[in-house]
Amino acid sequence: MTSEPLFSALASVVGQAHILTDPELVATYEVDWTGRFRGRALAVVRPGDTAEVSAVLRLCAAARVAVVPQGGNTGLVGGGVPTDGEVVLSSRRLTSLTDLDIAAGEVTAGAGVTLEALNAFVRPHGFEFGIDLASRGSATVGGMAATNAGGVNVLRHGMMRAQIAGMEAVLADGSVVSRLAGVGKDNTGYDIPQLLTGSEGTLAVITRLRLRLVRSRAYRAVALLACDSLGDAIAVALRVRRDLPTLDAAEAFFPEGLDLVCEHAGLRPPFGASYAAYLLLECAADTDPAGGLADALLTAQAIRDSAFATDTAARQRLWAYRERHTEAINAAGVPQKLDVAVPLDRLASFVAAAPGLVRARAAGARTVIFGHLAEGNMHVNILGLAPDDERAADAVLRFVAELGGSISAEHGIGRAKTRWLHLTRSEADVAAMRAIKHALDPLGQLNPGVIFPVREQG
Ligand code: 2HG
Ligand code: ZN
């Protein structure tokens, strides 16, 4: 059947300029940031407000064409790209920023507002957003809510879920659910915004968010520390966390990743020698936290070398060693990305064992690990594998499950991890999730193949 009637109905809703079918224009929406997940979209539709999103979903449901919601397309598990013939619903035009409430520290943002744009809007008023991540220039708040994004400040402010005071979203049949009106307490039944947070576009299309903000801190201090083992780095991080409520970030990386970053970005290594583990700490406060951070580290004998920074440029130079891992890895090849968490007391053994598990299944593969130490969340990136060779991934994820961890700590299940969902979610859990999916999207219109394998959907 021809798609022309659907295209012209969609064009009459969003305007001809905002339905893209030209393969050249559609191409960037069809592939994810890593280059691993690619598909074919029937069209890309860019609605300009909630009413248009609703009309688009109604038309697609009537035509039985599935819809893939997409924000900044910075996801890493293939959850925002089409497979074969879906309509991509892009949130890029949903960029309203309204109702900044200085007293409550809240703002209402369209789903397509980027993290950078949100911060630019609220910073002049003394606020910032509690989540920060390297893709801040492109990642949208709608995508961050749909995936319950984490980032580098989770230890202080929690994940995206904790920043959401309200939400407006459109269900698969076009109906609009909304809890944006800001009362601080509201126990009137199921909390739909929280249900939709982390649902990866499978239950609804998020259109607007009521977001909690945090107060900007005037001073920041960063320390990059070299340690002889991850165990030492964990001990230092836990101690600083206990002593300094100003601690904002505690990130870890290792020599393999540091070498790759330095080579890719043309950076000089931070220290004269190479060490087994690196720990990056950042404190933020209303008064200069540098002295307190240095004092807290003075007695930590496990630190072999250190670099400190307070001004913005010097802090960014230290952060670059951590933040540029993702791009450096991608420049080296198309990675398989495992985003896992294990209990902190098992983290060092996990990191020690993971590269061996990979090598045993793929002798030439290269494993690069880095991540968010406080949550035991490590990004295990495997380079040098054939795209469909998932034996190494399988071994690592099974090991994570044995250790009592999570097979996806922050990026989500997407299309990449559906076959392993059962490792850490029980049959009853998955059945309950399917029942929710079926109740809200009985035709399986939204993001088929994400979270649940496609055939078992609904
Ligand atoms: C980060 O922590 C992101 O920088 C990306 O979650 C992780 O590239 C990755 O594997
Ligand atoms: Zn991360």
PDB file of C-alpha atoms in Angstrom, residues 150-381:
ATOM      1  CA  GLY A 150      22.373   9.429  34.887  1.00  0.00           C
ATOM      2  CA  GLY A 151      25.628  11.238  34.131  1.00  0.00           C
ATOM      3  CA  VAL A 152      28.388  12.473  36.395  1.00  0.00           C
ATOM      4  CA  ASN A 153      26.468  14.123  39.249  1.00  0.00           C
ATOM      5  CA  VAL A 154      24.186  11.272  40.302  1.00  0.00           C
ATOM      6  CA  LEU A 155      25.940  10.876  43.637  1.00  0.00           C
ATOM      7  CA  ARG A 156      24.793  14.367  44.621  1.00  0.00           C
ATOM      8  CA  HIS A 157      21.491  14.920  42.849  1.00  0.00           C
ATOM      9  CA  GLY A 158      20.216  11.473  41.840  1.00  0.00           C
ATOM     10  CA  MET A 159      19.201  10.340  38.366  1.00  0.00           C
ATOM     11  CA  MET A 160      16.799  12.049  35.956  1.00  0.00           C
ATOM     12  CA  ARG A 161      13.854  10.538  37.818  1.00  0.00           C
ATOM     13  CA  ALA A 162      14.705  12.654  40.858  1.00  0.00           C
ATOM     14  CA  GLN A 163      14.597  15.874  38.815  1.00  0.00           C
ATOM     15  CA  ILE A 164      11.094  15.336  37.430  1.00  0.00           C
ATOM     16  CA  ALA A 165       8.296  17.211  39.200  1.00  0.00           C
ATOM     17  CA  GLY A 166       5.757  16.741  36.432  1.00  0.00           C
ATOM     18  CA  MET A 167       5.282  15.607  32.863  1.00  0.00           C
ATOM     19  CA  GLU A 168       3.027  15.863  29.842  1.00  0.00           C
ATOM     20  CA  ALA A 169       3.051  12.980  27.372  1.00  0.00           C
ATOM     21  CA  VAL A 170       1.021  11.572  24.505  1.00  0.00           C
ATOM     22  CA  LEU A 171      -0.052   7.924  24.519  1.00  0.00           C
ATOM     23  CA  ALA A 172      -0.030   5.699  21.441  1.00  0.00           C
ATOM     24  CA  ASP A 173      -3.681   6.484  20.653  1.00  0.00           C
ATOM     25  CA  GLY A 174      -3.047  10.224  20.754  1.00  0.00           C
ATOM     26  CA  SER A 175      -4.521  10.913  24.195  1.00  0.00           C
ATOM     27  CA  VAL A 176      -2.614  13.425  26.295  1.00  0.00           C
ATOM     28  CA  VAL A 177      -1.708  12.662  29.914  1.00  0.00           C
ATOM     29  CA  SER A 178      -0.504  15.627  31.926  1.00  0.00           C
ATOM     30  CA  ARG A 179       0.668  16.430  35.438  1.00  0.00           C
ATOM     31  CA  LEU A 180       2.515  19.683  34.998  1.00  0.00           C
ATOM     32  CA  ALA A 181       0.720  21.848  37.544  1.00  0.00           C
ATOM     33  CA  GLY A 182       3.123  22.321  40.368  1.00  0.00           C
ATOM     34  CA  VAL A 183       1.879  21.250  43.743  1.00  0.00           C
ATOM     35  CA  GLY A 184       4.645  19.813  45.885  1.00  0.00           C
ATOM     36  CA  LYS A 185       2.522  16.924  47.155  1.00  0.00           C
ATOM     37  CA  ASP A 186       0.027  14.934  45.124  1.00  0.00           C
ATOM     38  CA  ASN A 187      -0.887  11.361  45.987  1.00  0.00           C
ATOM     39  CA  THR A 188      -3.846  10.984  43.654  1.00  0.00           C
ATOM     40  CA  GLY A 189      -3.309   7.556  42.210  1.00  0.00           C
ATOM     41  CA  TYR A 190      -0.634   6.158  39.939  1.00  0.00           C
ATOM     42  CA  ASP A 191       2.330   8.418  39.281  1.00  0.00           C
ATOM     43  CA  ILE A 192       2.322   8.416  35.479  1.00  0.00           C
ATOM     44  CA  PRO A 193       5.369  10.691  35.046  1.00  0.00           C
ATOM     45  CA  GLN A 194       7.466   8.290  37.098  1.00  0.00           C
ATOM     46  CA  LEU A 195       6.088   5.303  35.168  1.00  0.00           C
ATOM     47  CA  LEU A 196       7.032   6.930  31.876  1.00  0.00           C
ATOM     48  CA  THR A 197      10.500   7.876  33.132  1.00  0.00           C
ATOM     49  CA  GLY A 198      12.878   5.213  31.866  1.00  0.00           C
ATOM     50  CA  SER A 199      10.249   3.618  29.610  1.00  0.00           C
ATOM     51  CA  GLU A 200      12.452   4.315  26.570  1.00  0.00           C
ATOM     52  CA  GLY A 201       9.688   5.566  24.303  1.00  0.00           C
ATOM     53  CA  THR A 202       7.721   2.320  24.563  1.00  0.00           C
ATOM     54  CA  LEU A 203       4.746   3.709  26.512  1.00  0.00           C
ATOM     55  CA  ALA A 204       4.292   7.306  25.388  1.00  0.00           C
ATOM     56  CA  VAL A 205       5.929  10.259  23.689  1.00  0.00           C
ATOM     57  CA  ILE A 206       7.052  12.768  26.306  1.00  0.00           C
ATOM     58  CA  THR A 207       6.249  16.333  25.206  1.00  0.00           C
ATOM     59  CA  ARG A 208       6.922  18.591  28.226  1.00  0.00           C
ATOM     60  CA  LEU A 209       8.546  18.270  31.621  1.00  0.00           C
ATOM     61  CA  ARG A 210       8.310  20.162  34.883  1.00  0.00           C
ATOM     62  CA  LEU A 211      11.923  20.015  36.052  1.00  0.00           C
ATOM     63  CA  ARG A 212      13.485  20.591  39.457  1.00  0.00           C
ATOM     64  CA  LEU A 213      16.588  22.740  39.383  1.00  0.00           C
ATOM     65  CA  VAL A 214      19.552  22.941  41.741  1.00  0.00           C
ATOM     66  CA  ARG A 215      21.205  26.159  42.913  1.00  0.00           C
ATOM     67  CA  SER A 216      24.375  27.068  40.980  1.00  0.00           C
ATOM     68  CA  ARG A 217      27.480  26.907  43.134  1.00  0.00           C
ATOM     69  CA  ALA A 218      29.970  29.725  42.794  1.00  0.00           C
ATOM     70  CA  TYR A 219      33.079  27.604  43.341  1.00  0.00           C
ATOM     71  CA  ARG A 220      34.308  24.298  42.004  1.00  0.00           C
ATOM     72  CA  ALA A 221      37.442  22.259  42.558  1.00  0.00           C
ATOM     73  CA  VAL A 222      38.619  19.202  40.654  1.00  0.00           C
ATOM     74  CA  ALA A 223      41.262  16.663  41.651  1.00  0.00           C
ATOM     75  CA  LEU A 224      42.633  14.020  39.326  1.00  0.00           C
ATOM     76  CA  LEU A 225      44.294  11.274  41.350  1.00  0.00           C
ATOM     77  CA  ALA A 226      46.542   8.397  40.343  1.00  0.00           C
ATOM     78  CA  CYS A 227      46.230   5.147  42.309  1.00  0.00           C
ATOM     79  CA  ASP A 228      47.859   1.725  42.217  1.00  0.00           C
ATOM     80  CA  SER A 229      44.555  -0.121  42.100  1.00  0.00           C
ATOM     81  CA  LEU A 230      40.846   0.413  41.664  1.00  0.00           C
ATOM     82  CA  GLY A 231      40.403  -0.812  45.234  1.00  0.00           C
ATOM     83  CA  ASP A 232      42.545   2.116  46.433  1.00  0.00           C
ATOM     84  CA  ALA A 233      40.571   4.554  44.266  1.00  0.00           C
ATOM     85  CA  ILE A 234      37.275   3.274  45.691  1.00  0.00           C
ATOM     86  CA  ALA A 235      38.564   3.646  49.259  1.00  0.00           C
ATOM     87  CA  VAL A 236      39.614   7.261  48.561  1.00  0.00           C
ATOM     88  CA  ALA A 237      36.295   8.116  46.878  1.00  0.00           C
ATOM     89  CA  LEU A 238      34.222   6.655  49.695  1.00  0.00           C
ATOM     90  CA  ARG A 239      36.211   8.514  52.296  1.00  0.00           C
ATOM     91  CA  VAL A 240      35.936  11.853  50.509  1.00  0.00           C
ATOM     92  CA  ARG A 241      32.240  11.253  50.009  1.00  0.00           C
ATOM     93  CA  ARG A 242      31.769  10.668  53.706  1.00  0.00           C
ATOM     94  CA  ASP A 243      33.784  13.745  54.697  1.00  0.00           C
ATOM     95  CA  LEU A 244      32.724  16.251  52.028  1.00  0.00           C
ATOM     96  CA  PRO A 245      29.023  16.878  51.357  1.00  0.00           C
ATOM     97  CA  THR A 246      30.206  19.162  48.524  1.00  0.00           C
ATOM     98  CA  LEU A 247      31.359  16.170  46.451  1.00  0.00           C
ATOM     99  CA  ASP A 248      29.617  16.313  43.059  1.00  0.00           C
ATOM    100  CA  ALA A 249      31.394  13.668  40.994  1.00  0.00           C
ATOM    101  CA  ALA A 250      33.658  10.636  41.448  1.00  0.00           C
ATOM    102  CA  GLU A 251      34.682   9.171  38.103  1.00  0.00           C
ATOM    103  CA  ALA A 252      37.129   6.371  37.329  1.00  0.00           C
ATOM    104  CA  PHE A 253      39.202   5.443  34.310  1.00  0.00           C
ATOM    105  CA  PHE A 254      42.173   3.253  33.521  1.00  0.00           C
ATOM    106  CA  PRO A 255      45.402   3.368  31.462  1.00  0.00           C
ATOM    107  CA  GLU A 256      43.876   1.743  28.337  1.00  0.00           C
ATOM    108  CA  GLY A 257      41.246   4.485  28.115  1.00  0.00           C
ATOM    109  CA  LEU A 258      43.613   7.293  29.073  1.00  0.00           C
ATOM    110  CA  ASP A 259      46.092   6.269  26.344  1.00  0.00           C
ATOM    111  CA  LEU A 260      43.290   6.161  23.782  1.00  0.00           C
ATOM    112  CA  VAL A 261      42.014   9.611  24.809  1.00  0.00           C
ATOM    113  CA  CYS A 262      45.496  11.170  24.730  1.00  0.00           C
ATOM    114  CA  GLU A 263      46.213   9.685  21.335  1.00  0.00           C
ATOM    115  CA  HIS A 264      42.841  10.682  19.870  1.00  0.00           C
ATOM    116  CA  ALA A 265      42.634  14.181  21.334  1.00  0.00           C
ATOM    117  CA  GLY A 266      46.349  14.990  21.161  1.00  0.00           C
ATOM    118  CA  LEU A 267      46.532  15.539  24.933  1.00  0.00           C
ATOM    119  CA  ARG A 268      49.621  15.193  27.097  1.00  0.00           C
ATOM    120  CA  PRO A 269      49.161  12.510  29.760  1.00  0.00           C
ATOM    121  CA  PRO A 270      48.345  14.054  33.131  1.00  0.00           C
ATOM    122  CA  PHE A 271      51.244  12.451  35.004  1.00  0.00           C
ATOM    123  CA  GLY A 272      54.846  11.466  34.272  1.00  0.00           C
ATOM    124  CA  ALA A 273      54.082   7.776  34.795  1.00  0.00           C
ATOM    125  CA  SER A 274      51.179   5.429  34.103  1.00  0.00           C
ATOM    126  CA  TYR A 275      49.062   4.125  37.007  1.00  0.00           C
ATOM    127  CA  ALA A 276      46.593   1.285  37.402  1.00  0.00           C
ATOM    128  CA  ALA A 277      43.578   3.495  38.167  1.00  0.00           C
ATOM    129  CA  TYR A 278      42.618   7.166  37.941  1.00  0.00           C
ATOM    130  CA  LEU A 279      40.023   8.892  40.072  1.00  0.00           C
ATOM    131  CA  LEU A 280      38.525  12.264  39.178  1.00  0.00           C
ATOM    132  CA  LEU A 281      36.738  14.091  41.981  1.00  0.00           C
ATOM    133  CA  GLU A 282      34.805  17.335  41.755  1.00  0.00           C
ATOM    134  CA  CYS A 283      33.424  19.429  44.592  1.00  0.00           C
ATOM    135  CA  ALA A 284      31.024  22.348  44.185  1.00  0.00           C
ATOM    136  CA  ALA A 285      30.095  24.815  46.931  1.00  0.00           C
ATOM    137  CA  ASP A 286      29.168  28.385  47.814  1.00  0.00           C
ATOM    138  CA  THR A 287      32.658  28.937  49.217  1.00  0.00           C
ATOM    139  CA  ASP A 288      35.872  27.617  47.660  1.00  0.00           C
ATOM    140  CA  PRO A 289      35.950  23.831  48.314  1.00  0.00           C
ATOM    141  CA  ALA A 290      39.578  23.435  47.107  1.00  0.00           C
ATOM    142  CA  GLY A 291      41.167  23.608  50.565  1.00  0.00           C
ATOM    143  CA  GLY A 292      38.711  21.119  52.038  1.00  0.00           C
ATOM    144  CA  LEU A 293      39.263  18.724  49.155  1.00  0.00           C
ATOM    145  CA  ALA A 294      43.054  18.953  49.456  1.00  0.00           C
ATOM    146  CA  ASP A 295      42.810  18.403  53.247  1.00  0.00           C
ATOM    147  CA  ALA A 296      40.543  15.381  52.803  1.00  0.00           C
ATOM    148  CA  LEU A 297      43.109  13.878  50.436  1.00  0.00           C
ATOM    149  CA  LEU A 298      46.201  14.725  52.506  1.00  0.00           C
ATOM    150  CA  THR A 299      46.106  11.623  54.627  1.00  0.00           C
ATOM    151  CA  ALA A 300      45.090   9.248  51.835  1.00  0.00           C
ATOM    152  CA  GLN A 301      48.256   7.241  51.382  1.00  0.00           C
ATOM    153  CA  ALA A 302      46.891   5.397  48.378  1.00  0.00           C
ATOM    154  CA  ILE A 303      47.313   8.457  46.145  1.00  0.00           C
ATOM    155  CA  ARG A 304      50.473   8.178  44.021  1.00  0.00           C
ATOM    156  CA  ASP A 305      50.176  11.451  42.125  1.00  0.00           C
ATOM    157  CA  SER A 306      47.616  14.228  41.808  1.00  0.00           C
ATOM    158  CA  ALA A 307      46.595  17.293  39.819  1.00  0.00           C
ATOM    159  CA  PHE A 308      44.236  20.011  41.071  1.00  0.00           C
ATOM    160  CA  ALA A 309      42.236  22.662  39.241  1.00  0.00           C
ATOM    161  CA  THR A 310      39.808  25.388  40.233  1.00  0.00           C
ATOM    162  CA  ASP A 311      39.409  27.782  37.302  1.00  0.00           C
ATOM    163  CA  THR A 312      37.118  26.731  34.476  1.00  0.00           C
ATOM    164  CA  ALA A 313      39.779  26.140  31.810  1.00  0.00           C
ATOM    165  CA  ALA A 314      42.002  24.055  34.084  1.00  0.00           C
ATOM    166  CA  ARG A 315      39.025  22.034  35.335  1.00  0.00           C
ATOM    167  CA  GLN A 316      37.954  21.328  31.780  1.00  0.00           C
ATOM    168  CA  ARG A 317      41.478  20.166  30.960  1.00  0.00           C
ATOM    169  CA  LEU A 318      41.288  17.544  33.723  1.00  0.00           C
ATOM    170  CA  TRP A 319      37.716  16.560  32.841  1.00  0.00           C
ATOM    171  CA  ALA A 320      38.756  16.026  29.207  1.00  0.00           C
ATOM    172  CA  TYR A 321      40.689  12.882  30.209  1.00  0.00           C
ATOM    173  CA  ARG A 322      37.398  11.390  31.396  1.00  0.00           C
ATOM    174  CA  GLU A 323      34.797  13.022  29.174  1.00  0.00           C
ATOM    175  CA  ARG A 324      36.519  12.309  25.877  1.00  0.00           C
ATOM    176  CA  HIS A 325      36.516   8.532  26.378  1.00  0.00           C
ATOM    177  CA  THR A 326      33.322   7.992  24.370  1.00  0.00           C
ATOM    178  CA  GLU A 327      34.506   9.906  21.286  1.00  0.00           C
ATOM    179  CA  ALA A 328      38.016   8.410  21.474  1.00  0.00           C
ATOM    180  CA  ILE A 329      36.559   4.899  21.570  1.00  0.00           C
ATOM    181  CA  ASN A 330      34.261   5.623  18.628  1.00  0.00           C
ATOM    182  CA  ALA A 331      37.188   7.000  16.640  1.00  0.00           C
ATOM    183  CA  ALA A 332      38.924   3.630  17.146  1.00  0.00           C
ATOM    184  CA  GLY A 333      36.019   1.577  15.757  1.00  0.00           C
ATOM    185  CA  VAL A 334      32.369   0.688  16.301  1.00  0.00           C
ATOM    186  CA  PRO A 335      32.213  -0.470  19.922  1.00  0.00           C
ATOM    187  CA  GLN A 336      29.904  -2.885  21.674  1.00  0.00           C
ATOM    188  CA  LYS A 337      28.864  -0.941  24.740  1.00  0.00           C
ATOM    189  CA  LEU A 338      28.000  -2.604  28.023  1.00  0.00           C
ATOM    190  CA  ASP A 339      26.793  -0.249  30.717  1.00  0.00           C
ATOM    191  CA  VAL A 340      26.754  -2.206  33.947  1.00  0.00           C
ATOM    192  CA  ALA A 341      26.657  -1.671  37.690  1.00  0.00           C
ATOM    193  CA  VAL A 342      27.935  -4.040  40.334  1.00  0.00           C
ATOM    194  CA  PRO A 343      27.915  -3.680  44.129  1.00  0.00           C
ATOM    195  CA  LEU A 344      30.908  -1.544  45.156  1.00  0.00           C
ATOM    196  CA  ASP A 345      32.530  -4.297  47.197  1.00  0.00           C
ATOM    197  CA  ARG A 346      32.704  -6.413  44.022  1.00  0.00           C
ATOM    198  CA  LEU A 347      33.609  -3.680  41.574  1.00  0.00           C
ATOM    199  CA  ALA A 348      37.381  -4.170  41.704  1.00  0.00           C
ATOM    200  CA  SER A 349      37.101  -7.911  41.010  1.00  0.00           C
ATOM    201  CA  PHE A 350      34.662  -7.233  38.181  1.00  0.00           C
ATOM    202  CA  VAL A 351      36.969  -4.704  36.494  1.00  0.00           C
ATOM    203  CA  ALA A 352      39.948  -7.035  36.935  1.00  0.00           C
ATOM    204  CA  ALA A 353      38.106 -10.004  35.394  1.00  0.00           C
ATOM    205  CA  ALA A 354      36.108  -8.401  32.542  1.00  0.00           C
ATOM    206  CA  PRO A 355      38.945  -7.978  29.982  1.00  0.00           C
ATOM    207  CA  GLY A 356      39.916 -11.654  30.470  1.00  0.00           C
ATOM    208  CA  LEU A 357      36.323 -12.766  29.905  1.00  0.00           C
ATOM    209  CA  VAL A 358      36.313 -10.787  26.661  1.00  0.00           C
ATOM    210  CA  ARG A 359      39.712 -12.070  25.489  1.00  0.00           C
ATOM    211  CA  ALA A 360      38.676 -15.677  26.106  1.00  0.00           C
ATOM    212  CA  ARG A 361      35.827 -15.218  23.572  1.00  0.00           C
ATOM    213  CA  ALA A 362      37.587 -12.891  21.131  1.00  0.00           C
ATOM    214  CA  ALA A 363      41.382 -12.965  21.300  1.00  0.00           C
ATOM    215  CA  GLY A 364      41.903  -9.732  19.328  1.00  0.00           C
ATOM    216  CA  ALA A 365      39.261  -7.645  21.123  1.00  0.00           C
ATOM    217  CA  ARG A 366      40.168  -4.607  23.179  1.00  0.00           C
ATOM    218  CA  THR A 367      38.295  -3.695  26.364  1.00  0.00           C
ATOM    219  CA  VAL A 368      38.107  -0.106  27.593  1.00  0.00           C
ATOM    220  CA  ILE A 369      36.444   0.497  30.952  1.00  0.00           C
ATOM    221  CA  PHE A 370      35.541   3.755  32.688  1.00  0.00           C
ATOM    222  CA  GLY A 371      32.596   5.109  34.595  1.00  0.00           C
ATOM    223  CA  HIS A 372      30.820   6.459  37.603  1.00  0.00           C
ATOM    224  CA  LEU A 373      32.513   5.113  40.702  1.00  0.00           C
ATOM    225  CA  ALA A 374      30.046   6.021  43.416  1.00  0.00           C
ATOM    226  CA  GLU A 375      27.276   3.948  41.815  1.00  0.00           C
ATOM    227  CA  GLY A 376      29.599   1.090  40.797  1.00  0.00           C
ATOM    228  CA  ASN A 377      28.528   1.925  37.223  1.00  0.00           C
ATOM    229  CA  MET A 378      31.174   0.976  34.685  1.00  0.00           C
ATOM    230  CA  HIS A 379      31.025   1.456  30.919  1.00  0.00           C
ATOM    231  CA  VAL A 380      32.625  -1.603  29.369  1.00  0.00           C
ATOM    232  CA  ASN A 381      33.427  -0.810  25.748  1.00  0.00           C
TER     233      ASN A 381
END
